[in-house]
XYZ file of C-alpha atoms in Angstrom:
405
model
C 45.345 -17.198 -114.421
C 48.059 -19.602 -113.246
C 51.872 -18.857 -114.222
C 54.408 -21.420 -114.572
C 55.156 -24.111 -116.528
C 53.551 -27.666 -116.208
C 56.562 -29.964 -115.351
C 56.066 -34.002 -115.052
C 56.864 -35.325 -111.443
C 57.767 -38.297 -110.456
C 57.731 -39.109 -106.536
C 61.489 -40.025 -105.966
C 62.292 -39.607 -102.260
C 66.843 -40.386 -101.385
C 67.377 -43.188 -99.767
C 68.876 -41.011 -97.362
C 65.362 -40.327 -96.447
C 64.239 -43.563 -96.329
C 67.942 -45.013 -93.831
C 66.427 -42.088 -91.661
C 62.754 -43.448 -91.434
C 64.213 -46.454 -90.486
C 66.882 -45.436 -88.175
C 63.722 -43.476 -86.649
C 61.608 -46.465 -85.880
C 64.481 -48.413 -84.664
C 64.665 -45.881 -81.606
C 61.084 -45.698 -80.770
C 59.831 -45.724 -77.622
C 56.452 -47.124 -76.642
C 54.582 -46.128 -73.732
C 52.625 -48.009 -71.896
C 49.367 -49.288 -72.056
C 46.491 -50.208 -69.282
C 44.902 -53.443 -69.431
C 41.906 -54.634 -71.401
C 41.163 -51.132 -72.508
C 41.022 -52.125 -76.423
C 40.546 -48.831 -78.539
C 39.136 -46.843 -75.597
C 41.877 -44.894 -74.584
C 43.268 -44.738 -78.168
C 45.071 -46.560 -80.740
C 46.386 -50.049 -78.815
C 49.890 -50.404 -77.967
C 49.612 -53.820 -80.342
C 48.773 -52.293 -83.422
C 51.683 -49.674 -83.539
C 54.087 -52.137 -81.958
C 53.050 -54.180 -85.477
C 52.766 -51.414 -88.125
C 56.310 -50.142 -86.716
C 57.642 -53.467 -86.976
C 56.708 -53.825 -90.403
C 57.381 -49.744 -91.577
C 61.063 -51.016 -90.299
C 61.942 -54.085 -91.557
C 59.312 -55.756 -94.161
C 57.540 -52.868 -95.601
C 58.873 -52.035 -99.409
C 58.395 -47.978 -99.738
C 60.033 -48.265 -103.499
C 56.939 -50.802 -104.400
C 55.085 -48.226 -103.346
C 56.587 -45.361 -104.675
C 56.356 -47.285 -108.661
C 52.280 -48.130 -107.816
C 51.826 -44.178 -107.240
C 53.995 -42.955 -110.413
C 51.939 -45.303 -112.743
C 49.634 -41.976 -112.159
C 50.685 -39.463 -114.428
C 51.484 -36.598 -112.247
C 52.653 -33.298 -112.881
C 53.720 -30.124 -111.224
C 52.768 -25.824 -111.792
C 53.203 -22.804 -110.170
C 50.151 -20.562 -109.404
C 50.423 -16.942 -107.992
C 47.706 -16.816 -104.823
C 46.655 -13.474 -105.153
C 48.457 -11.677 -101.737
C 50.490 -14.388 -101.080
C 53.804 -16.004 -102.867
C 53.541 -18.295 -105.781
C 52.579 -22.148 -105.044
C 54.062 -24.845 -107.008
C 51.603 -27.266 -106.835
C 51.514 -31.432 -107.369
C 48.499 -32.968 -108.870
C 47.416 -36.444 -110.803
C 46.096 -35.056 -113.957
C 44.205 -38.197 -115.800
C 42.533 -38.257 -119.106
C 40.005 -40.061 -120.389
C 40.133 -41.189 -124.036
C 37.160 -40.047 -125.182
C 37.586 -36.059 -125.500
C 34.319 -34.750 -124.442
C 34.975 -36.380 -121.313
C 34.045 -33.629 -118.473
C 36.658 -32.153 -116.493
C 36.420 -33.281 -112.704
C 38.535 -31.428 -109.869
C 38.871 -33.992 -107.068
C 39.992 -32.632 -103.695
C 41.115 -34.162 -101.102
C 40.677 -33.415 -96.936
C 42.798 -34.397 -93.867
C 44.152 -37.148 -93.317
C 44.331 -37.534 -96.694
C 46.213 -36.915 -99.354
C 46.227 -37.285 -103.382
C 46.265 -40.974 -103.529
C 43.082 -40.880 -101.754
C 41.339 -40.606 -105.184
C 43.701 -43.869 -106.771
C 40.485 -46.193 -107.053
C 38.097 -44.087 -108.227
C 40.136 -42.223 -110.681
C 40.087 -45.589 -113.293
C 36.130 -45.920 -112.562
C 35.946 -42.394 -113.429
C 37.536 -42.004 -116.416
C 36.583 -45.196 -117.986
C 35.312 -45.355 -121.767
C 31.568 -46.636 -121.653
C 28.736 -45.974 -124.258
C 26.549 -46.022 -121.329
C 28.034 -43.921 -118.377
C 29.544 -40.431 -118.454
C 33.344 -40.293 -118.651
C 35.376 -38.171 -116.909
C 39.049 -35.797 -117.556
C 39.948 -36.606 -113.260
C 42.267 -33.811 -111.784
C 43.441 -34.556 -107.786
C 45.646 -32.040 -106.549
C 48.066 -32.294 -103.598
C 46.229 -29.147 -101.506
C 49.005 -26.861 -100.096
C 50.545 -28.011 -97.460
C 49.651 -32.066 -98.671
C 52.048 -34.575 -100.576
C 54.364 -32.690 -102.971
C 52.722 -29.798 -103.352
C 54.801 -26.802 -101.472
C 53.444 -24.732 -98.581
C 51.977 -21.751 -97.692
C 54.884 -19.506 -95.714
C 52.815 -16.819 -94.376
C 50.044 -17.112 -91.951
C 46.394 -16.114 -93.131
C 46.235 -19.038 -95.905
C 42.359 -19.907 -95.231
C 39.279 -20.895 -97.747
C 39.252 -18.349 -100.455
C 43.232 -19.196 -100.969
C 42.738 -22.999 -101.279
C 39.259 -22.367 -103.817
C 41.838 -20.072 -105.237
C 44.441 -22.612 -106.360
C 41.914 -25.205 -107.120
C 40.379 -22.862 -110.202
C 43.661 -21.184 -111.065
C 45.177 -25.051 -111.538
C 42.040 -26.173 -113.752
C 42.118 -23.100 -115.819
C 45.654 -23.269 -116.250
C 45.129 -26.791 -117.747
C 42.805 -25.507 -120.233
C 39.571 -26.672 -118.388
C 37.388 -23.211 -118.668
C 34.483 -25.414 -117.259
C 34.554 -28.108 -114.574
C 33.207 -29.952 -111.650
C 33.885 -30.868 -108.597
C 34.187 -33.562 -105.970
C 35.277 -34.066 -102.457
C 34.835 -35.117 -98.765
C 36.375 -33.478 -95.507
C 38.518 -30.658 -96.498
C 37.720 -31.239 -99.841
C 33.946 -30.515 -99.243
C 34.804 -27.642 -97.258
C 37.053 -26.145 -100.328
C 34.565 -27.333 -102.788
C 31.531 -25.595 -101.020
C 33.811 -22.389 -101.750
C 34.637 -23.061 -104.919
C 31.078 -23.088 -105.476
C 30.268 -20.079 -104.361
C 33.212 -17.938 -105.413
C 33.596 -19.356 -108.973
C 29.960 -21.296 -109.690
C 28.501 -20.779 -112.785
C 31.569 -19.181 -114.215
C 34.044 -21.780 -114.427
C 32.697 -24.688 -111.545
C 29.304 -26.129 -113.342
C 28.352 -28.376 -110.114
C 29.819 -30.039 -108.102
C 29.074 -33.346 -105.555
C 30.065 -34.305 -102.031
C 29.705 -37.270 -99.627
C 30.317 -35.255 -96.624
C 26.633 -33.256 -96.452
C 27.437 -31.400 -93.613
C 24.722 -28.868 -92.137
C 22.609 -27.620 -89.327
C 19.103 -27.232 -88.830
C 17.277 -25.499 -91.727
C 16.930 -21.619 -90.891
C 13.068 -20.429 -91.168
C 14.285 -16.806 -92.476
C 16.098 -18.389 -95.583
C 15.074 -21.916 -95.721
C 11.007 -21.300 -94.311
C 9.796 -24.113 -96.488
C 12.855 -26.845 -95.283
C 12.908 -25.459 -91.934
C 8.901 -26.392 -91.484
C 9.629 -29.505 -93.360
C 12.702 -30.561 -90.869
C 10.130 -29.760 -87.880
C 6.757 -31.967 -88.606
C 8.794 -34.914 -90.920
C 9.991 -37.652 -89.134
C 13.609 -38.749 -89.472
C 14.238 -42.413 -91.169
C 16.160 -45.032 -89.602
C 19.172 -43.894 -91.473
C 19.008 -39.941 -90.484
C 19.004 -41.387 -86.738
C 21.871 -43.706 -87.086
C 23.155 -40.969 -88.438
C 22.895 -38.708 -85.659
C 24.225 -40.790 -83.153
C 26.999 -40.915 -85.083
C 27.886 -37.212 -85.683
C 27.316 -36.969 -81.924
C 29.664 -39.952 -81.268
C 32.448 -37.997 -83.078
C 31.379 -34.386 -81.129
C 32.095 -36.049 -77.724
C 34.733 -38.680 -78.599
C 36.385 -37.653 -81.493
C 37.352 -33.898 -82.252
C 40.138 -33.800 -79.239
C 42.621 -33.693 -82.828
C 39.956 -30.744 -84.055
C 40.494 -28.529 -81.083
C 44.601 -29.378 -81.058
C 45.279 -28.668 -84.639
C 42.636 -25.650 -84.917
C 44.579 -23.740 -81.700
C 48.357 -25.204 -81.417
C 49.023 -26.877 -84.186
C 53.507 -25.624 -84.253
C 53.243 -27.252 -80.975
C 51.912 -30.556 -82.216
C 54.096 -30.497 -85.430
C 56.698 -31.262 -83.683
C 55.871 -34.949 -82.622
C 54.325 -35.029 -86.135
C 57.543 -34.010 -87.730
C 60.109 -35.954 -85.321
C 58.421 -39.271 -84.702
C 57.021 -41.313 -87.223
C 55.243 -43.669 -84.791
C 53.811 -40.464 -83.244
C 52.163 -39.524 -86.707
C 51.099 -43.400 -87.636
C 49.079 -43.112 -84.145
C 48.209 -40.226 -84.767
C 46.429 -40.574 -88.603
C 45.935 -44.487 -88.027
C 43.509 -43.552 -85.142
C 41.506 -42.001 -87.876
C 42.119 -44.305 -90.570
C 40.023 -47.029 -88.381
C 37.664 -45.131 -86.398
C 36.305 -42.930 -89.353
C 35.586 -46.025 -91.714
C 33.224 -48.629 -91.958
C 34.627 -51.421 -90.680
C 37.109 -51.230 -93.823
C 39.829 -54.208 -93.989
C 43.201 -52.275 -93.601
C 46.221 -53.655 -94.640
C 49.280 -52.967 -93.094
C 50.999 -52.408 -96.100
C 47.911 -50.046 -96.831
C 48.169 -47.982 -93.746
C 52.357 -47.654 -93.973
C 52.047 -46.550 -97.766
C 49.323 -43.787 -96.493
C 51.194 -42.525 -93.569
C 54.643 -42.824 -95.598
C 52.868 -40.465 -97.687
C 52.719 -37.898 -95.237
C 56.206 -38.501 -94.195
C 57.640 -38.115 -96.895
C 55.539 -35.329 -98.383
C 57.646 -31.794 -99.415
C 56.486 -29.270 -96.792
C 57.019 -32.433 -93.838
C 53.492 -33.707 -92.063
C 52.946 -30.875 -89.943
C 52.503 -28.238 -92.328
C 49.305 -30.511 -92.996
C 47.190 -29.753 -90.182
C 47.881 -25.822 -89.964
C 44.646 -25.889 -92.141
C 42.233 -26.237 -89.055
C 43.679 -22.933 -87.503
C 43.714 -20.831 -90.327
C 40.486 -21.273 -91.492
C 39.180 -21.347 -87.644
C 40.802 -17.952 -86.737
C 39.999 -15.909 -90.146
C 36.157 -17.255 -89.347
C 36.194 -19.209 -92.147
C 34.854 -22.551 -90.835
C 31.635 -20.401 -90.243
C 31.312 -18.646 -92.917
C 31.976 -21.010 -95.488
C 29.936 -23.268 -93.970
C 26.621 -20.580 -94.465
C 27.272 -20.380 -98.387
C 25.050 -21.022 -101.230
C 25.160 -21.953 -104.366
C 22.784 -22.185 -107.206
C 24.711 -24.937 -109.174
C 23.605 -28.161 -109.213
C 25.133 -30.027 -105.959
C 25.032 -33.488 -105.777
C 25.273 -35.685 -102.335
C 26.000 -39.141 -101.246
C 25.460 -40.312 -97.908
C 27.801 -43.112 -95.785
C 26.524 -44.334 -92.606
C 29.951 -44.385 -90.918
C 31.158 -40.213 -92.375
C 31.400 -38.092 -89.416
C 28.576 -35.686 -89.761
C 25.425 -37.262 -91.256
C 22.576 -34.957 -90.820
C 18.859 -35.380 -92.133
C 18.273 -35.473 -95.510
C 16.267 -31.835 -94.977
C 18.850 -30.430 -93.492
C 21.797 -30.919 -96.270
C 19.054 -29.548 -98.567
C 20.460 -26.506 -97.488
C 23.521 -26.346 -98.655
C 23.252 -25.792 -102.395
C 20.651 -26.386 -105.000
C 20.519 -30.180 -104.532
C 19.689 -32.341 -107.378
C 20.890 -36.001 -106.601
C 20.703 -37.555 -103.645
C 22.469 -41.086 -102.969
C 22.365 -43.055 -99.550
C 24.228 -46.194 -99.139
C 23.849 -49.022 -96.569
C 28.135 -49.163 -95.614
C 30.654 -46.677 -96.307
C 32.262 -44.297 -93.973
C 34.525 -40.701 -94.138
C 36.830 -41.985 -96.925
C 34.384 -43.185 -99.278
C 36.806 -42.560 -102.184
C 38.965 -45.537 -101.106
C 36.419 -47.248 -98.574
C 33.529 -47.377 -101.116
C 34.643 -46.465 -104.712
C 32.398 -48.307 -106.905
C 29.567 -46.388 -104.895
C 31.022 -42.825 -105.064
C 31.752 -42.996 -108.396
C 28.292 -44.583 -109.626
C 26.833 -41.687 -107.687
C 29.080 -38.875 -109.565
C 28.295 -40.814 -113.003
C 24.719 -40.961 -112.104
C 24.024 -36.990 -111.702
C 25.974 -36.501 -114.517
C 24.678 -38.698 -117.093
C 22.294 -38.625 -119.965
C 18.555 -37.452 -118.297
C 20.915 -36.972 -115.462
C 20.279 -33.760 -113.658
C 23.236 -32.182 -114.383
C 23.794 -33.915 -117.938
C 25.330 -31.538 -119.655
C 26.409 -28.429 -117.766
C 29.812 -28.395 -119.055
C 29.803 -26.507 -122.196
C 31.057 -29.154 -125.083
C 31.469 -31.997 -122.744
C 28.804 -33.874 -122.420
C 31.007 -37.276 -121.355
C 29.807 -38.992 -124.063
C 32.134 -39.826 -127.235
């Protein structure tokens, strides 16, 4: 179980902090940039010229700061078993109606907490007709204002770890799960390690998989050879091999050195806007990003407890302990539900994501890319309240919470 006391939190960063952002981005220096090369050779020299302009002078962090603490947000310690004790940051939302089922949301990288902002009031909206939801998003370790790990070796089974511990610990004996990116990649563990105990089934929009193994999948694997894919499952392949040739240079960087690149990401804020705003446009779906949208989500990680480079020590933890292979070869037997967005990084066959759990709902949507929590929320969440509603498959797995007043 968890130990600690919950305490409310409230994000207050000094001004101090804030005189030193901008005292930051007043001595930046911009490299320079070819001509007519647009986004091939990166972010444009334009863009961060712009968003640095605006982080500097025009952008209003404490307008920011009050639209995250309308959240009601809370703090705990929980003792990782072999390591020290975590005090950990985490939106913890209620729905009115009690029976409401208890949903962990977890986030991946580059995100963070508020990636879940959108679809937490969908979620835990009082219908008659749709399944409510109790919506719990965590700061992982490492993320926002949760603290970080201090010894090396922090990998999957720590991260599944804190994720039950933190649900328990707020009384939820039975839950669900959701989550994309890192988040899927926790959740897939949380699955296996804790499924059918205290995780009832959980859902994902980032189905990533290989090709369906004849020794444990003969039946898929046969399937994936003679069926033909749709015009979605192609698209969809292009894409994930799009982003295995053009876009996991950051993948390799943060899975082997990432001290060395903490350093930029620590020191120079336009270093870590280029750095996550890269992502923030090439891993959507043609998504409309404010300015004032982008600042806010990499202010986040500037401002977060453990500083933006204990963010991305993730990738070589769970790379070196074998993790990132192992993890993703589990099973589970709960009921897994998946949604599918054109634009998410790895979109594989439908046959092919049938082997990652005991799949029961399947949604694919025509737009929608990696951060389809804030890119598409209307369609994530219909697709969570779907699987869970009444003659949903997975109506009532929760013990006493059906969702339903």
């Amino acid at each position: 179980m968890a130990s600690g006391n919950e305490q409310p939190f409230k994000v207050a960063v000094p001004d101090a902090d804030i005189e030193l952002l901008r005292k930051k981005l007043e001595l930046t220096t911009f490299p320079d940039e070819l001509e007519n090369v647009g986004w091939d050779y990166g972010v444009p020299l334009a863009d961060v010229q712009r968003l640095v302009a605006r982080w500097k002078d025009g952008y209003d962090w404490r307008k920011a700061e009050a639209e995250i603490n309308a959240f009601p947000q809370f703090t705990r310690d929980i003792e990782v078993d072999g390591f020290e004790t975590l005090n950990i940051h985490y939106v913890h939302q209620r729905s009115t109606v009690e029976s409401a089922i208890p949903l962990l949301f977890v986030h991946g990288w580059p995100g963070h907490f508020m990636e879940a902002r959108k679809i937490i009031p969908l979620l835990t909206a009082a219908t008659p007709d749709q399944p409510s939801f109790h919506v719990v998003a965590l700061s992982l370790p490492g993320y926002g204002f949760s603290e970080a790990p201090k010894k090396k070796g922090f990998s999957a089974a720590q991260y599944a770890e804190v994720g039950n511990k933190l649900m328990l610990a707020l009384g939820y004996n039975e839950f669900v799960t959701q989550g994309g990116d890192w988040g899927y990649f926790v959740t897939r563990k949380m699955a296996h390690a804790y499924g059918g105990k205290t995780v009832k089934a959980w859902h994902t929009n980032m189905a990533a998989a290989g090709f369906p193994s004849f020794f444990s999948s003969p039946l898929t694997f046969l399937t994936a050879l003679v069926k033909p894919w749709s015009r979605a499952e192609r698209a969809g392949l292009e894409r994930t091999q799009w982003f295995r040739k053009e876009g996991q240079g950051y993948f390799h960087e943060q899975s082997t050195r990432p001290q060395t690149l903490g350093y930029s990401l620590a020191d120079s804020p336009a270093g870590l806007l280029a750095w996550i705003y890269e992502k923030l446009v090439q891993w959507t779906d043609g998504y409309s990003w404010e300015d004032d949208e982008v600042l806010t989500w990499i202010s986040i990680y500037w401002f977060s407890r453990a500083g933006p480079a204990a963010s991305v020590r993730i990738y070589c933890e769970t790379s070196r302990s074998g993790d990132f292979q192992s993890v993703t070869s589990l099973y589970s037997r709960i009921p897994l539900g998946l949604s599918f967005f054109p634009k998410e990084l790895v979109v594989v066959p439908r046959a092919w994501a049938r082997t990652i759990g005991n799949v029961v709902s399947e949604s694919e949507h025509e737009h929608g890319g990696h951060f389809a929590a804030h890119e598409r929320p209307e369609d994530l969440a219909s697709d969570v309240r779907k699987m869970f509603a009444k003659g949903g498959p997975a109506y009532g797995v929760v013990s006493g919470k059906s969702g339903y007043a």
